[in-house]
């Protein structure tokens, strides 16, 4: 169920292991004695928390003030802090504007939407990061985020449709939430793969503008995602090794390993994309250099053809009183004949030696 207070929203779920039934907690009393019942597995999700919510957080399990303070401010990097009887975890959710357009246009129009952004609104392909904080006790998971998170909403909607994430325990619920967050990364990676493919084709066809800006924007976003997943990969590794003070269910380790593998593949994909972007940029610079060289060749040919003509014109343009050819009746015509012969001869010479 969900409770609202101004702009914030709290959702609370509790699963009775013995009765195999899902219990709806009262939003205002989500931190009551039910949370201390070892037979219950609980998930409390707080969106856009206010001061009242932060005070309620402290009351749930006497969470450390430093952890509460971390919830108030955006953390640049994911992290994991272990306390005596709970763990504080910071994960990041990522999103790009074009993913929202997919929902409106449908799956079949994905490439068209990406191409539209590529051609006219490239900033829509940049990622935005949102922090999701986890407080994990022996039987409770509390998630806190400052704005709506697609991954969290997806898990909550699945539960509303009858999906039972609680049945196998707290660690499997944690896996589902983290899996939804990591799925967002994979969707972003799919978009970037398509963008890089379009960029590569345009560079080859020499039909792209603002290559430097696009390449640097993509590399900057890849770096941001890479820094995020490196820390999250370390967190998952700690969880698999039993990083929680109160232990991780052995059956859940395989699922956490699956998430770790997803992030590892994503990390490899990011590294490959960064190398491809560097190669594309080098190809673009090479293309620009080749264009410049071709332009210089044309200018050099023109200069070479006109150089002897300029020399001849310079001779007969001198202001001496006595120049024998000045008195010739057909001198002007002879000069033009010489011009044409010299120009044609220069052209044939350059063409024969494959200079033009």
Short mmCIF file of C-alpha atoms in Angstrom, two decimals:
data_model
loop_
_atom_site.label_atom_id
_atom_site.label_comp_id
_atom_site.label_asym_id
_atom_site.label_seq_id
_atom_site.Cartn_x
_atom_site.Cartn_y
_atom_site.Cartn_z
CA UNK A 1 0.00 0.00 0.00
CA UNK A 2 1.09 3.61 -0.35
CA UNK A 3 0.85 6.54 1.98
CA UNK A 4 1.22 10.15 0.80
CA UNK A 5 2.36 13.18 2.70
CA UNK A 6 2.68 16.22 0.47
CA UNK A 7 4.91 15.24 -2.43
CA UNK A 8 6.43 12.15 -0.82
CA UNK A 9 5.21 8.57 -0.98
CA UNK A 10 5.81 5.54 1.21
CA UNK A 11 5.06 1.96 0.22
CA UNK A 12 5.31 -0.87 2.72
CA UNK A 13 5.01 -4.63 2.28
CA UNK A 14 5.39 -7.46 4.77
CA UNK A 15 5.40 -11.20 4.09
CA UNK A 16 4.47 -13.76 6.74
CA UNK A 17 6.78 -16.74 6.18
CA UNK A 18 4.71 -19.18 8.27
CA UNK A 19 1.37 -18.24 6.74
CA UNK A 20 2.81 -17.60 3.25
CA UNK A 21 0.76 -14.44 3.00
CA UNK A 22 1.51 -10.85 2.10
CA UNK A 23 0.58 -8.29 4.75
CA UNK A 24 -0.02 -4.64 3.99
CA UNK A 25 1.57 -2.35 6.56
CA UNK A 26 0.09 0.96 7.58
CA UNK A 27 2.24 3.68 6.04
CA UNK A 28 2.31 5.78 9.17
CA UNK A 29 3.26 2.80 11.29
CA UNK A 30 5.56 0.93 8.97
CA UNK A 31 8.25 0.93 11.64
CA UNK A 32 6.12 -0.75 14.30
CA UNK A 33 6.74 -4.07 16.04
CA UNK A 34 5.92 -6.06 12.90
CA UNK A 35 9.37 -5.15 11.59
CA UNK A 36 10.96 -6.87 14.57
CA UNK A 37 9.02 -10.08 14.05
CA UNK A 38 11.53 -12.70 12.73
CA UNK A 39 8.72 -14.51 10.91
CA UNK A 40 8.11 -11.49 8.67
CA UNK A 41 10.09 -10.21 5.68
CA UNK A 42 9.51 -6.51 5.05
CA UNK A 43 10.15 -3.99 2.31
CA UNK A 44 9.62 -0.29 2.91
CA UNK A 45 10.09 2.05 -0.05
CA UNK A 46 10.27 5.80 0.61
CA UNK A 47 10.18 8.21 -2.33
CA UNK A 48 11.03 11.91 -1.87
CA UNK A 49 11.40 11.66 1.93
CA UNK A 50 10.75 14.63 4.21
CA UNK A 51 11.97 15.30 7.75
CA UNK A 52 9.22 13.11 9.20
CA UNK A 53 10.38 10.20 7.05
CA UNK A 54 14.00 10.64 8.12
CA UNK A 55 12.93 10.56 11.77
CA UNK A 56 10.90 7.43 11.05
CA UNK A 57 14.00 5.87 9.48
CA UNK A 58 15.98 6.39 12.67
CA UNK A 59 13.17 4.76 14.65
CA UNK A 60 13.02 1.63 12.49
CA UNK A 61 16.33 0.18 13.62
CA UNK A 62 18.27 3.03 15.21
CA UNK A 63 20.06 3.62 11.93
CA UNK A 64 23.28 5.58 12.29
CA UNK A 65 22.99 9.38 11.79
CA UNK A 66 25.80 9.26 9.20
CA UNK A 67 23.80 6.78 7.11
CA UNK A 68 20.72 8.99 7.39
CA UNK A 69 22.84 11.97 6.37
CA UNK A 70 24.06 10.07 3.30
CA UNK A 71 20.41 9.63 2.29
CA UNK A 72 19.94 13.38 2.30
CA UNK A 73 22.79 14.08 -0.12
CA UNK A 74 23.69 12.57 -3.47
CA UNK A 75 26.72 10.26 -3.30
CA UNK A 76 29.03 10.41 -6.30
CA UNK A 77 29.84 6.71 -6.08
CA UNK A 78 27.98 3.59 -4.90
CA UNK A 79 29.20 2.21 -1.59
CA UNK A 80 28.49 -0.28 1.17
CA UNK A 81 28.79 0.40 4.91
CA UNK A 82 28.37 -2.41 7.43
CA UNK A 83 27.08 -1.79 10.92
CA UNK A 84 26.49 -4.13 13.84
CA UNK A 85 23.07 -5.44 12.82
CA UNK A 86 22.36 -3.87 9.43
CA UNK A 87 24.00 -2.73 6.23
CA UNK A 88 23.74 0.59 4.40
CA UNK A 89 24.06 0.33 0.64
CA UNK A 90 24.15 3.04 -2.04
CA UNK A 91 23.31 2.04 -5.61
CA UNK A 92 22.69 4.25 -8.63
CA UNK A 93 19.84 4.13 -11.09
CA UNK A 94 20.50 5.51 -14.58
CA UNK A 95 18.12 6.81 -17.22
CA UNK A 96 18.20 8.63 -20.53
CA UNK A 97 15.37 10.67 -22.02
CA UNK A 98 15.08 8.53 -25.14
CA UNK A 99 13.96 5.55 -23.02
CA UNK A 100 10.85 7.53 -22.05
CA UNK A 101 10.10 8.04 -25.74
CA UNK A 102 10.25 4.28 -26.29
CA UNK A 103 7.23 3.87 -24.02
CA UNK A 104 5.18 6.27 -26.13
CA UNK A 105 6.29 5.11 -29.58
CA UNK A 106 6.56 1.36 -28.88
CA UNK A 107 9.31 -1.24 -29.22
CA UNK A 108 9.21 -1.28 -33.02
CA UNK A 109 10.12 2.41 -33.24
CA UNK A 110 13.19 2.26 -30.99
CA UNK A 111 15.72 2.80 -33.75
CA UNK A 112 13.71 5.68 -35.23
CA UNK A 113 13.60 7.44 -31.86
CA UNK A 114 17.34 6.96 -31.38
CA UNK A 115 17.98 8.36 -34.88
CA UNK A 116 15.79 11.40 -34.14
CA UNK A 117 17.76 12.14 -30.98
CA UNK A 118 21.03 11.54 -32.80
CA UNK A 119 20.12 14.02 -35.54
CA UNK A 120 18.38 16.71 -33.52
CA UNK A 121 18.59 16.27 -29.75
CA UNK A 122 21.84 14.52 -28.91
CA UNK A 123 21.67 15.57 -25.26
CA UNK A 124 18.68 13.23 -24.87
CA UNK A 125 21.16 10.35 -25.25
CA UNK A 126 23.15 11.38 -22.17
CA UNK A 127 22.57 9.54 -18.89
CA UNK A 128 21.13 10.88 -15.68
CA UNK A 129 21.97 9.17 -12.40
CA UNK A 130 19.68 8.79 -9.40
CA UNK A 131 20.69 7.49 -6.00
CA UNK A 132 18.88 4.59 -4.35
CA UNK A 133 19.78 3.96 -0.70
CA UNK A 134 19.25 0.60 0.99
CA UNK A 135 19.02 -0.16 4.70
CA UNK A 136 19.16 -3.95 5.05
CA UNK A 137 18.45 -5.59 8.39
CA UNK A 138 17.98 -9.27 9.15
CA UNK A 139 14.41 -9.32 7.87
CA UNK A 140 13.79 -5.86 6.38
CA UNK A 141 14.86 -3.89 3.32
CA UNK A 142 14.29 -0.14 3.30
CA UNK A 143 14.81 1.73 0.02
CA UNK A 144 15.06 5.52 -0.07
CA UNK A 145 15.24 7.71 -3.18
CA UNK A 146 14.64 11.39 -3.86
CA UNK A 147 12.57 10.92 -7.03
CA UNK A 148 10.60 8.24 -8.82
CA UNK A 149 12.85 5.34 -9.88
CA UNK A 150 11.70 3.23 -12.81
CA UNK A 151 13.33 0.04 -11.51
CA UNK A 152 11.69 0.33 -8.07
CA UNK A 153 8.31 1.04 -9.65
CA UNK A 154 8.70 -1.99 -11.89
CA UNK A 155 9.26 -4.33 -8.93
CA UNK A 156 6.38 -2.77 -6.97
CA UNK A 157 4.03 -3.08 -9.97
CA UNK A 158 4.99 -6.74 -10.40
CA UNK A 159 4.13 -7.36 -6.76
CA UNK A 160 0.79 -5.61 -7.23
CA UNK A 161 0.07 -8.05 -10.08
CA UNK A 162 0.73 -11.00 -7.77
CA UNK A 163 4.45 -11.63 -8.27
CA UNK A 164 5.82 -13.13 -5.06
CA UNK A 165 9.36 -11.88 -4.46
CA UNK A 166 9.23 -12.46 -0.70
CA UNK A 167 8.62 -16.20 -0.69
CA UNK A 168 12.30 -17.19 -0.93
CA UNK A 169 13.56 -14.65 1.57
CA UNK A 170 15.08 -11.21 2.02
CA UNK A 171 18.13 -11.83 -0.19
CA UNK A 172 15.99 -12.83 -3.17
CA UNK A 173 13.94 -9.66 -2.78
CA UNK A 174 17.20 -7.69 -2.72
CA UNK A 175 18.26 -9.50 -5.88
CA UNK A 176 15.05 -8.54 -7.69
CA UNK A 177 15.48 -4.86 -6.84
CA UNK A 178 19.16 -4.79 -7.83
CA UNK A 179 18.37 -6.77 -10.97
CA UNK A 180 15.79 -4.17 -12.00
CA UNK A 181 18.37 -1.40 -11.48
CA UNK A 182 21.01 -3.22 -13.52
CA UNK A 183 18.48 -3.89 -16.29
CA UNK A 184 18.31 -0.11 -16.70
CA UNK A 185 22.05 -0.10 -17.39
CA UNK A 186 21.59 -2.72 -20.10
CA UNK A 187 18.88 -0.65 -21.77
CA UNK A 188 21.20 2.36 -21.78
CA UNK A 189 23.99 0.21 -23.24
CA UNK A 190 21.64 -0.94 -26.03
CA UNK A 191 20.89 2.68 -26.97
CA UNK A 192 24.57 3.60 -26.98
CA UNK A 193 25.44 0.60 -29.16
CA UNK A 194 22.94 1.82 -31.75
CA UNK A 195 24.22 5.41 -31.54
CA UNK A 196 27.83 4.32 -32.05
CA UNK A 197 26.81 2.22 -35.05
CA UNK A 198 25.04 5.23 -36.61
CA UNK A 199 28.02 7.46 -35.86
CA UNK A 200 30.42 4.96 -37.41
CA UNK A 201 28.38 4.76 -40.63
CA UNK A 202 28.18 8.55 -40.88
CA UNK A 203 31.93 8.95 -40.44
CA UNK A 204 32.60 6.35 -43.14
CA UNK A 205 30.13 8.09 -45.47
CA UNK A 206 31.53 11.50 -44.50
CA UNK A 207 27.99 12.72 -43.80
CA UNK A 208 28.22 13.65 -40.13
CA UNK A 209 28.56 16.99 -38.40
CA UNK A 210 29.80 17.81 -34.90
CA UNK A 211 31.69 14.52 -34.63
CA UNK A 212 34.02 15.85 -31.95
CA UNK A 213 31.13 16.97 -29.75
CA UNK A 214 29.23 13.71 -30.17
CA UNK A 215 32.24 11.49 -29.52
CA UNK A 216 33.30 13.45 -26.43
CA UNK A 217 29.72 13.42 -25.08
CA UNK A 218 29.47 9.66 -25.50
CA UNK A 219 32.91 9.05 -23.97
CA UNK A 220 32.05 11.25 -21.00
CA UNK A 221 28.80 9.35 -20.41
CA UNK A 222 30.54 5.99 -20.80
CA UNK A 223 33.10 7.07 -18.21
CA UNK A 224 30.35 8.08 -15.78
CA UNK A 225 28.59 4.72 -16.14
CA UNK A 226 31.90 2.86 -15.90
CA UNK A 227 32.78 4.57 -12.61
CA UNK A 228 29.35 3.64 -11.28
CA UNK A 229 29.37 -0.04 -12.19
CA UNK A 230 32.96 -0.61 -11.01
CA UNK A 231 31.91 0.26 -7.46
CA UNK A 232 28.70 -1.75 -7.75
CA UNK A 233 30.65 -4.72 -9.02
CA UNK A 234 32.82 -4.58 -5.88
CA UNK A 235 29.70 -4.37 -3.71
CA UNK A 236 28.21 -7.49 -5.32
CA UNK A 237 31.52 -9.31 -4.87
CA UNK A 238 31.46 -8.48 -1.14
CA UNK A 239 27.87 -9.69 -0.84
CA UNK A 240 28.76 -12.98 -2.54
CA UNK A 241 31.63 -13.46 -0.12
CA UNK A 242 29.25 -12.99 2.80
CA UNK A 243 29.75 -9.27 3.16
CA UNK A 244 26.66 -8.91 5.31
CA UNK A 245 27.33 -9.21 9.03
CA UNK A 246 24.30 -11.46 9.35
CA UNK A 247 25.10 -13.45 6.21
CA UNK A 248 23.63 -13.99 2.76
CA UNK A 249 21.51 -17.01 1.96
CA UNK A 250 23.72 -19.50 0.12
CA UNK A 251 20.99 -20.11 -2.43
CA UNK A 252 20.95 -16.38 -3.21
CA UNK A 253 24.69 -16.27 -3.96
CA UNK A 254 24.12 -17.76 -7.43
CA UNK A 255 21.63 -14.99 -8.21
CA UNK A 256 24.04 -12.33 -6.99
CA UNK A 257 26.70 -13.99 -9.15
CA UNK A 258 24.37 -13.57 -12.11
CA UNK A 259 24.12 -9.83 -11.40
CA UNK A 260 27.90 -9.68 -11.05
CA UNK A 261 28.23 -11.36 -14.46
CA UNK A 262 25.81 -8.85 -16.01
CA UNK A 263 27.87 -5.95 -14.71
CA UNK A 264 31.11 -7.61 -15.86
CA UNK A 265 29.72 -7.97 -19.38
CA UNK A 266 28.47 -4.40 -19.26
CA UNK A 267 31.91 -3.24 -18.17
CA UNK A 268 33.47 -5.09 -21.11
CA UNK A 269 30.90 -3.53 -23.42
CA UNK A 270 31.76 -0.06 -22.13
CA UNK A 271 35.48 -0.63 -22.68
CA UNK A 272 34.83 -1.87 -26.23
CA UNK A 273 32.61 1.14 -26.95
CA UNK A 274 35.23 3.54 -25.62
CA UNK A 275 37.82 1.98 -27.92
CA UNK A 276 35.39 2.15 -30.84
CA UNK A 277 34.74 5.83 -30.12
CA UNK A 278 38.48 6.50 -30.11
CA UNK A 279 38.81 4.63 -33.41
CA UNK A 280 35.86 6.54 -34.90
CA UNK A 281 37.37 9.84 -33.80
CA UNK A 282 40.73 8.91 -35.32
CA UNK A 283 38.97 7.92 -38.55
CA UNK A 284 37.15 11.25 -38.54
CA UNK A 285 40.40 13.18 -38.05
CA UNK A 286 41.96 11.13 -40.84
CA UNK A 287 38.99 11.94 -43.08
CA UNK A 288 39.32 15.65 -42.31
CA UNK A 289 43.05 15.46 -43.01
CA UNK A 290 42.41 13.69 -46.33
CA UNK A 291 39.90 16.37 -47.33
CA UNK A 292 42.44 19.02 -46.47
CA UNK A 293 45.10 17.22 -48.49
CA UNK A 294 42.78 16.95 -51.50
CA UNK A 295 42.02 20.66 -51.26
CA UNK A 296 45.74 21.45 -51.04
CA UNK A 297 46.42 19.27 -54.10
CA UNK A 298 43.81 21.19 -56.11
CA UNK A 299 45.26 24.51 -55.02
CA UNK A 300 48.77 23.29 -55.83
CA UNK A 301 47.68 22.19 -59.32
CA UNK A 302 46.09 25.57 -59.97
CA UNK A 303 49.23 27.33 -58.74
CA UNK A 304 51.45 25.07 -60.86
CA UNK A 305 49.42 25.71 -64.02
CA UNK A 306 49.32 29.47 -63.54
CA UNK A 307 52.91 29.90 -62.38
CA UNK A 308 54.48 29.93 -65.91
CA UNK A 309 51.59 32.04 -67.18
CA UNK A 310 52.23 34.54 -64.42
CA UNK A 311 55.92 34.52 -65.32
CA UNK A 312 55.19 35.32 -68.97
CA UNK A 313 52.64 37.99 -68.07
CA UNK A 314 55.16 39.48 -65.65
CA UNK A 315 57.82 39.80 -68.34
CA UNK A 316 55.55 41.66 -70.74
CA UNK A 317 54.15 43.75 -67.97
CA UNK A 318 57.52 45.40 -67.26
CA UNK A 319 57.67 49.12 -67.99
CA UNK A 320 60.73 49.18 -70.25
CA UNK A 321 60.67 51.54 -73.23
CA UNK A 322 62.10 49.01 -75.66
CA UNK A 323 60.61 45.50 -75.73
CA UNK A 324 60.98 43.89 -79.19
CA UNK A 325 57.69 41.99 -79.04
CA UNK A 326 55.71 45.11 -78.14
CA UNK A 327 55.76 46.23 -81.77
CA UNK A 328 54.55 42.90 -83.17
CA UNK A 329 51.23 43.17 -84.93
CA UNK A 330 49.99 39.83 -83.59
CA UNK A 331 51.96 39.86 -80.32
CA UNK A 332 48.82 39.72 -78.15
CA UNK A 333 47.54 36.67 -80.05
CA UNK A 334 50.95 34.96 -79.80
CA UNK A 335 50.96 35.43 -76.02
CA UNK A 336 47.53 33.81 -75.72
CA UNK A 337 48.68 30.89 -77.84
CA UNK A 338 51.69 30.48 -75.55
CA UNK A 339 49.39 30.67 -72.50
CA UNK A 340 47.12 27.91 -73.82
CA UNK A 341 50.02 25.66 -74.87
CA UNK A 342 51.84 26.06 -71.53
CA UNK A 343 48.66 25.52 -69.48
CA UNK A 344 47.68 22.44 -71.50
CA UNK A 345 51.22 21.07 -71.30
CA UNK A 346 51.31 21.56 -67.53
CA UNK A 347 47.96 19.81 -67.17
CA UNK A 348 49.07 16.82 -69.30
CA UNK A 349 52.30 16.52 -67.33
CA UNK A 350 50.48 16.49 -63.97
CA UNK A 351 47.89 14.04 -65.27
CA UNK A 352 50.54 11.70 -66.70
CA UNK A 353 52.30 11.52 -63.34
CA UNK A 354 48.91 10.95 -61.57
CA UNK A 355 49.19 14.12 -59.56
CA UNK A 356 45.66 15.01 -60.64
#
